[in-house]
Coordinates of C-alpha atoms in Angstrom, one line a residue:
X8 CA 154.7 116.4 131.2
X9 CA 153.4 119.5 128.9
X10 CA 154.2 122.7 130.5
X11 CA 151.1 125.0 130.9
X12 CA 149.6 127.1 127.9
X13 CA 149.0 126.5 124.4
X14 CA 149.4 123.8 122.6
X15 CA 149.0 122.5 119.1
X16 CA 148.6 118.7 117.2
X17 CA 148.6 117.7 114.4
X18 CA 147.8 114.6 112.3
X19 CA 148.3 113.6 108.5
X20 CA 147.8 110.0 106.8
X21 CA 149.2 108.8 104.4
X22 CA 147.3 106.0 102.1
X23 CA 148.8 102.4 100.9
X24 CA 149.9 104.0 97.4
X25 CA 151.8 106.6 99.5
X26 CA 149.7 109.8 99.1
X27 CA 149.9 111.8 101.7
X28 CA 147.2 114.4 103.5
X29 CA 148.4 118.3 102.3
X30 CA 146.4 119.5 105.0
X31 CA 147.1 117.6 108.5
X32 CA 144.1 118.1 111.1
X33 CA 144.9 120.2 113.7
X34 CA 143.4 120.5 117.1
X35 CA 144.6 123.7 119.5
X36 CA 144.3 123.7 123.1
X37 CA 145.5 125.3 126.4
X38 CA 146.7 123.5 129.7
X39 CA 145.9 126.2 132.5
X40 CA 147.8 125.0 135.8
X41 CA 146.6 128.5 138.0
X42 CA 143.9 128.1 140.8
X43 CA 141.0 130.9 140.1
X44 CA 141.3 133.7 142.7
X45 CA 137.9 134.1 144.4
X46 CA 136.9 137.8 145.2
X47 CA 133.8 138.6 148.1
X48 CA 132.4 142.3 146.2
X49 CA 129.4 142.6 148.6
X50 CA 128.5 141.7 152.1
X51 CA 126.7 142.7 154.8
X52 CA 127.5 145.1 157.7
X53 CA 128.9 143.8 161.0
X54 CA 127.3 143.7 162.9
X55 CA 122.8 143.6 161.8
X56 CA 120.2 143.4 162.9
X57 CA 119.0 141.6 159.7
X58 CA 117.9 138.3 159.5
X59 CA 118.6 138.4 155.6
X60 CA 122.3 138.8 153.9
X61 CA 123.1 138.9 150.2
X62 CA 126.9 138.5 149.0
X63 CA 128.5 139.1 145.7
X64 CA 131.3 137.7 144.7
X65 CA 134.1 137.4 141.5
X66 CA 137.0 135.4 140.4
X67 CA 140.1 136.5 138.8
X68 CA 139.0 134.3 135.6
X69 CA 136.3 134.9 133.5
X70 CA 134.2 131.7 133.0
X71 CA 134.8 130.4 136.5
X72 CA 131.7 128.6 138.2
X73 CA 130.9 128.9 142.3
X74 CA 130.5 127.0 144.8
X75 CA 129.4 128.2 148.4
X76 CA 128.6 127.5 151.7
X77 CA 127.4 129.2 155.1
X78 CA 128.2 128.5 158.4
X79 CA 130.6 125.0 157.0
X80 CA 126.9 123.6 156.2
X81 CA 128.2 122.0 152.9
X82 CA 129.4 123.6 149.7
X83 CA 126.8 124.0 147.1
X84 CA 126.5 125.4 143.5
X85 CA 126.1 129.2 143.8
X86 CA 125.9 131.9 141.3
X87 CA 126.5 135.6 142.3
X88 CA 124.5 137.6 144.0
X89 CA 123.8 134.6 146.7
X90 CA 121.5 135.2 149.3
X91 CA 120.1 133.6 152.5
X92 CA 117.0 134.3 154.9
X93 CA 115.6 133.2 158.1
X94 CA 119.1 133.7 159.8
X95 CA 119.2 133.0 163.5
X96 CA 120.9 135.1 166.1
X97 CA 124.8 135.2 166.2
X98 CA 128.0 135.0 164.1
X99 CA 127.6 133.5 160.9
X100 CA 130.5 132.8 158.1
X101 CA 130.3 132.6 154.5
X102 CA 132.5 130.6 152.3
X103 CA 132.9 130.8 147.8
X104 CA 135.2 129.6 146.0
X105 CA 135.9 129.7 142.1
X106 CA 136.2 126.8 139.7
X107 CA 137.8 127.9 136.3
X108 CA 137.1 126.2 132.9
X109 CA 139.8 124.2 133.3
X110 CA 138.8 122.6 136.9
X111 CA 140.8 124.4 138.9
X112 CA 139.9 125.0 142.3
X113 CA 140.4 128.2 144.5
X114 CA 142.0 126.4 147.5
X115 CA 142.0 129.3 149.7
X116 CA 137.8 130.5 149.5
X117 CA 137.3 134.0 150.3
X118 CA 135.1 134.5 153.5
X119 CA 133.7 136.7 155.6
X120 CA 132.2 136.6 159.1
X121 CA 129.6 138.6 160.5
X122 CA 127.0 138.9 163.4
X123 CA 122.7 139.2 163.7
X124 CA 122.6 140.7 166.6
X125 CA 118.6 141.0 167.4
X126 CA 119.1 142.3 170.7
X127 CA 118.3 146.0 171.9
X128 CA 120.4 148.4 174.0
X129 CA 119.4 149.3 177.4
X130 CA 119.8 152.7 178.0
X131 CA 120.5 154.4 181.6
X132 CA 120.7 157.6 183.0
X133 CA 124.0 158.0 185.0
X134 CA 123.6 161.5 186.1
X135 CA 120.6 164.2 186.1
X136 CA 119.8 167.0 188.1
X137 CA 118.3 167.0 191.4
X138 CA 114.7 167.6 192.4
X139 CA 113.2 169.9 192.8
X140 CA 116.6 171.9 191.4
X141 CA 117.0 175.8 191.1
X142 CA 119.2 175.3 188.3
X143 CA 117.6 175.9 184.6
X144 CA 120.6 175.2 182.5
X145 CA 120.4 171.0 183.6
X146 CA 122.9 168.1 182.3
X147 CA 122.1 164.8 182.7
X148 CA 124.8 161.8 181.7
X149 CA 123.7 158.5 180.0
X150 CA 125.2 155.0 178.7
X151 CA 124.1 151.8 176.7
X152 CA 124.8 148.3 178.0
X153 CA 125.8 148.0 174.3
X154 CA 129.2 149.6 173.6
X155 CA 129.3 152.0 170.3
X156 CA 126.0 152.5 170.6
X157 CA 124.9 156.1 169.3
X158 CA 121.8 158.2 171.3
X159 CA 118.8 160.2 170.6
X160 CA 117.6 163.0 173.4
X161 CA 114.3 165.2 173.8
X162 CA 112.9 167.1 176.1
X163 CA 109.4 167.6 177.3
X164 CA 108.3 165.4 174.0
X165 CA 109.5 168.1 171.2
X166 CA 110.9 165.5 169.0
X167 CA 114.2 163.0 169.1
X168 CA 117.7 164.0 168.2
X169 CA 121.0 162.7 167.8
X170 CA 122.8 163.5 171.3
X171 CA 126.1 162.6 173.2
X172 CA 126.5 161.9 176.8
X173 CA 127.2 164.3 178.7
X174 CA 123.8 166.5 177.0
X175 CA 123.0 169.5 178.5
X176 CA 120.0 172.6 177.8
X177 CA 119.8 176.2 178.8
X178 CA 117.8 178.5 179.4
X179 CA 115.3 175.7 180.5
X180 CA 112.0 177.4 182.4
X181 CA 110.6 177.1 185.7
X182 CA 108.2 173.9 186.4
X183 CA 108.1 170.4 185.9
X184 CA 110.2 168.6 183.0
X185 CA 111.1 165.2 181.4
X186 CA 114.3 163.9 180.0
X187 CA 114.2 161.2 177.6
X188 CA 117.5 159.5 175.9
X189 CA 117.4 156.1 174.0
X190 CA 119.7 154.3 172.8
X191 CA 120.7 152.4 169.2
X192 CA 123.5 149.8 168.6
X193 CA 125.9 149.1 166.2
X194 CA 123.2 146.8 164.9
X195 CA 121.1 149.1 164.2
X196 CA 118.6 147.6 167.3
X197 CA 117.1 150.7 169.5
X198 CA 116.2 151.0 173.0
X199 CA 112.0 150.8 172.9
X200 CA 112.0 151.9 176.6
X201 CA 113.7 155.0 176.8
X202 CA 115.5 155.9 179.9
X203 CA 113.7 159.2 181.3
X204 CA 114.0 161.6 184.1
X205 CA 111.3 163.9 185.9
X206 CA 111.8 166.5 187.7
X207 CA 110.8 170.4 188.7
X208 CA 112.9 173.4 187.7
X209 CA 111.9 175.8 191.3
X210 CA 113.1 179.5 190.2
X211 CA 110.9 181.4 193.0
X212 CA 112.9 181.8 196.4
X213 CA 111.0 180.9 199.6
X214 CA 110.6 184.0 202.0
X215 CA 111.6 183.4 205.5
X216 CA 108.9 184.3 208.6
X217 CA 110.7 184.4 212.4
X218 CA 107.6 183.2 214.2
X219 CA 109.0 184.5 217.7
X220 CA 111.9 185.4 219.4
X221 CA 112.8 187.5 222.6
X222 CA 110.9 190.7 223.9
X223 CA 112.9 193.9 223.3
X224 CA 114.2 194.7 225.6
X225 CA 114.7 191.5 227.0
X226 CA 116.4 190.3 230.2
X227 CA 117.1 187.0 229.0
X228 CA 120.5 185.8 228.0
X229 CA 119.2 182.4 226.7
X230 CA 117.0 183.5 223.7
X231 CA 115.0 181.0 221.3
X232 CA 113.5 181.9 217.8
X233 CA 111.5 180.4 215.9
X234 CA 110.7 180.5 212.1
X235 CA 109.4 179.1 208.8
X236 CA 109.7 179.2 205.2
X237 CA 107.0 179.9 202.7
X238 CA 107.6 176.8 200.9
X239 CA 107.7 173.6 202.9
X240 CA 110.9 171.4 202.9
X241 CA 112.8 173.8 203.4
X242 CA 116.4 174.1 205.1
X243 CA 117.8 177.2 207.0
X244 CA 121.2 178.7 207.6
X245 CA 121.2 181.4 210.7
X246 CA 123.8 183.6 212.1
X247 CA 124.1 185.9 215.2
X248 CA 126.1 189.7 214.8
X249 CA 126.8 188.7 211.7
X250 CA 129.3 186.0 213.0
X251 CA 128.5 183.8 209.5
X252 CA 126.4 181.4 208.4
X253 CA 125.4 177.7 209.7
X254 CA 122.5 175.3 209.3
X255 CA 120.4 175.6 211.5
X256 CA 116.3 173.9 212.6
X257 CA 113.5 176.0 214.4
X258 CA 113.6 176.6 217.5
X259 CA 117.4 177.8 217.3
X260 CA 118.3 178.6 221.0
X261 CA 121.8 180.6 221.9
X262 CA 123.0 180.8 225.2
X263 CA 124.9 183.2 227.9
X264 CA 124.5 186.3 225.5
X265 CA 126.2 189.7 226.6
X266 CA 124.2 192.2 227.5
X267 CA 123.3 194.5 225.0
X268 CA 122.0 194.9 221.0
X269 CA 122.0 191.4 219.5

């Protein structure tokens, strides 16, 4: 029943005539009752994309031994830094735990959970301009199947850069472009098929032909015209007296007209 910390014995003899030892033996010695505190200094990031992981660890007494164990395979002796290899895909779990001089065992172990994730992103364009497009300032919109991934962008093959969805250029000249965007994971895993986008920045305006239309003068209230564009795939907008705008396909007939200048 000795209470914990120091203690002291000692031991004299005294012989058959009755002399007696004037310098008992004494032998020191310390009960220490208190579990070690084990300490996790160094871990891996959460998630990796690394098949290796190194740990570091302490304990609140100086002395202490380890044991460790991964994944609740079976505690083994461990010294600090510990590290493992070869690790397959998933969440893993370290365990230490201290043993002080004096046998005492950490009963809670410090532990940390992580995650290889070996897996890349796949990277999608949500939103890009439309083609061919008359506009030269273009913004396209992207997302990873991964969520927190971060992205990298370039344009016509003049080099990756860190980008955010929604990215968008100016100035961008006439004629045909590509839009690249991949993305990277938390992991640290990145998209090796970039998600890309082609299309043709048309500045030029088409010039509009009317092919034929009524005599002048004319004494027909049903006139037809006809027209074209000077690029093909074209669409066309028309309107009479200046009476507004509508779409409108070749031959474009109007009917009943009053008589006079049209």
């Amino acid at each position: 029943g000795l209470a914990a910390g120091c203690h002291t014995i000692e031991v004299r003899a005294t012989d058959e005539a009755g002399n007696v030892d004037a310098s008992p033996a004494t032998y020191p010695w310390t009960i220490d009752l208190t579990d070690p505190d084990t300490t996790i200094t160094a871990s891996p990031s959460d998630p990796t994309n690394s098949t290796s992981a190194s740990f570091s660890f302490d304990s609140s007494e100086a002395g202490s031994t380890f044991q460790c164990q991964l994944d609740a395979g079976g505690w083994g002796a461990c010294s600090s830094p510990k590290g493992y290899s070869g690790l397959a895909a998933g969440s893993h779990t370290f365990e230490v735990r201290a043993t002080d001089e004096a046998g005492n065992v950490d009963p809670t172990p410090s532990s940390f959970t992580w995650t290889v994730d070996l897996t890349e992103p796949n990277t999608s364009i949500t939103a890009a301009p439309s083609d061919p497009s008359s506009d030269p300032n273009p913004t396209f919109s992207f997302t990873s199947s991964e969520a927190g991934s971060s992205f990298e962008c370039q344009l016509d093959a003049g080099g990756w850069s860190a980008c955010t969805s929604p990215k968008t250029y100016s100035s961008v000249a006439a004629g045909a472009h590509t839009f690249e965007v991949k993305a990277t994971d938390a992991a640290g895993n990145t998209d090796s098929t970039p998600s890309s986008s082609t299309w043709t920045i048309d500045l030029t305006a088409p010039d509009t032909t009317i092919d034929s239309g009524p005599s002048d003068p004319s004494n027909d209230a049903d006139p037809s015209f006809s027209f074209d564009s000077s690029e093909t795939d074209s669409s066309f907008q028309c309107q009479l007296d200046g009476g507004g705008w509508g779409a409108c396909t070749s031959p474009e007939s109007y009917t009943s007209l009053a008589e006079g200048s049209h």
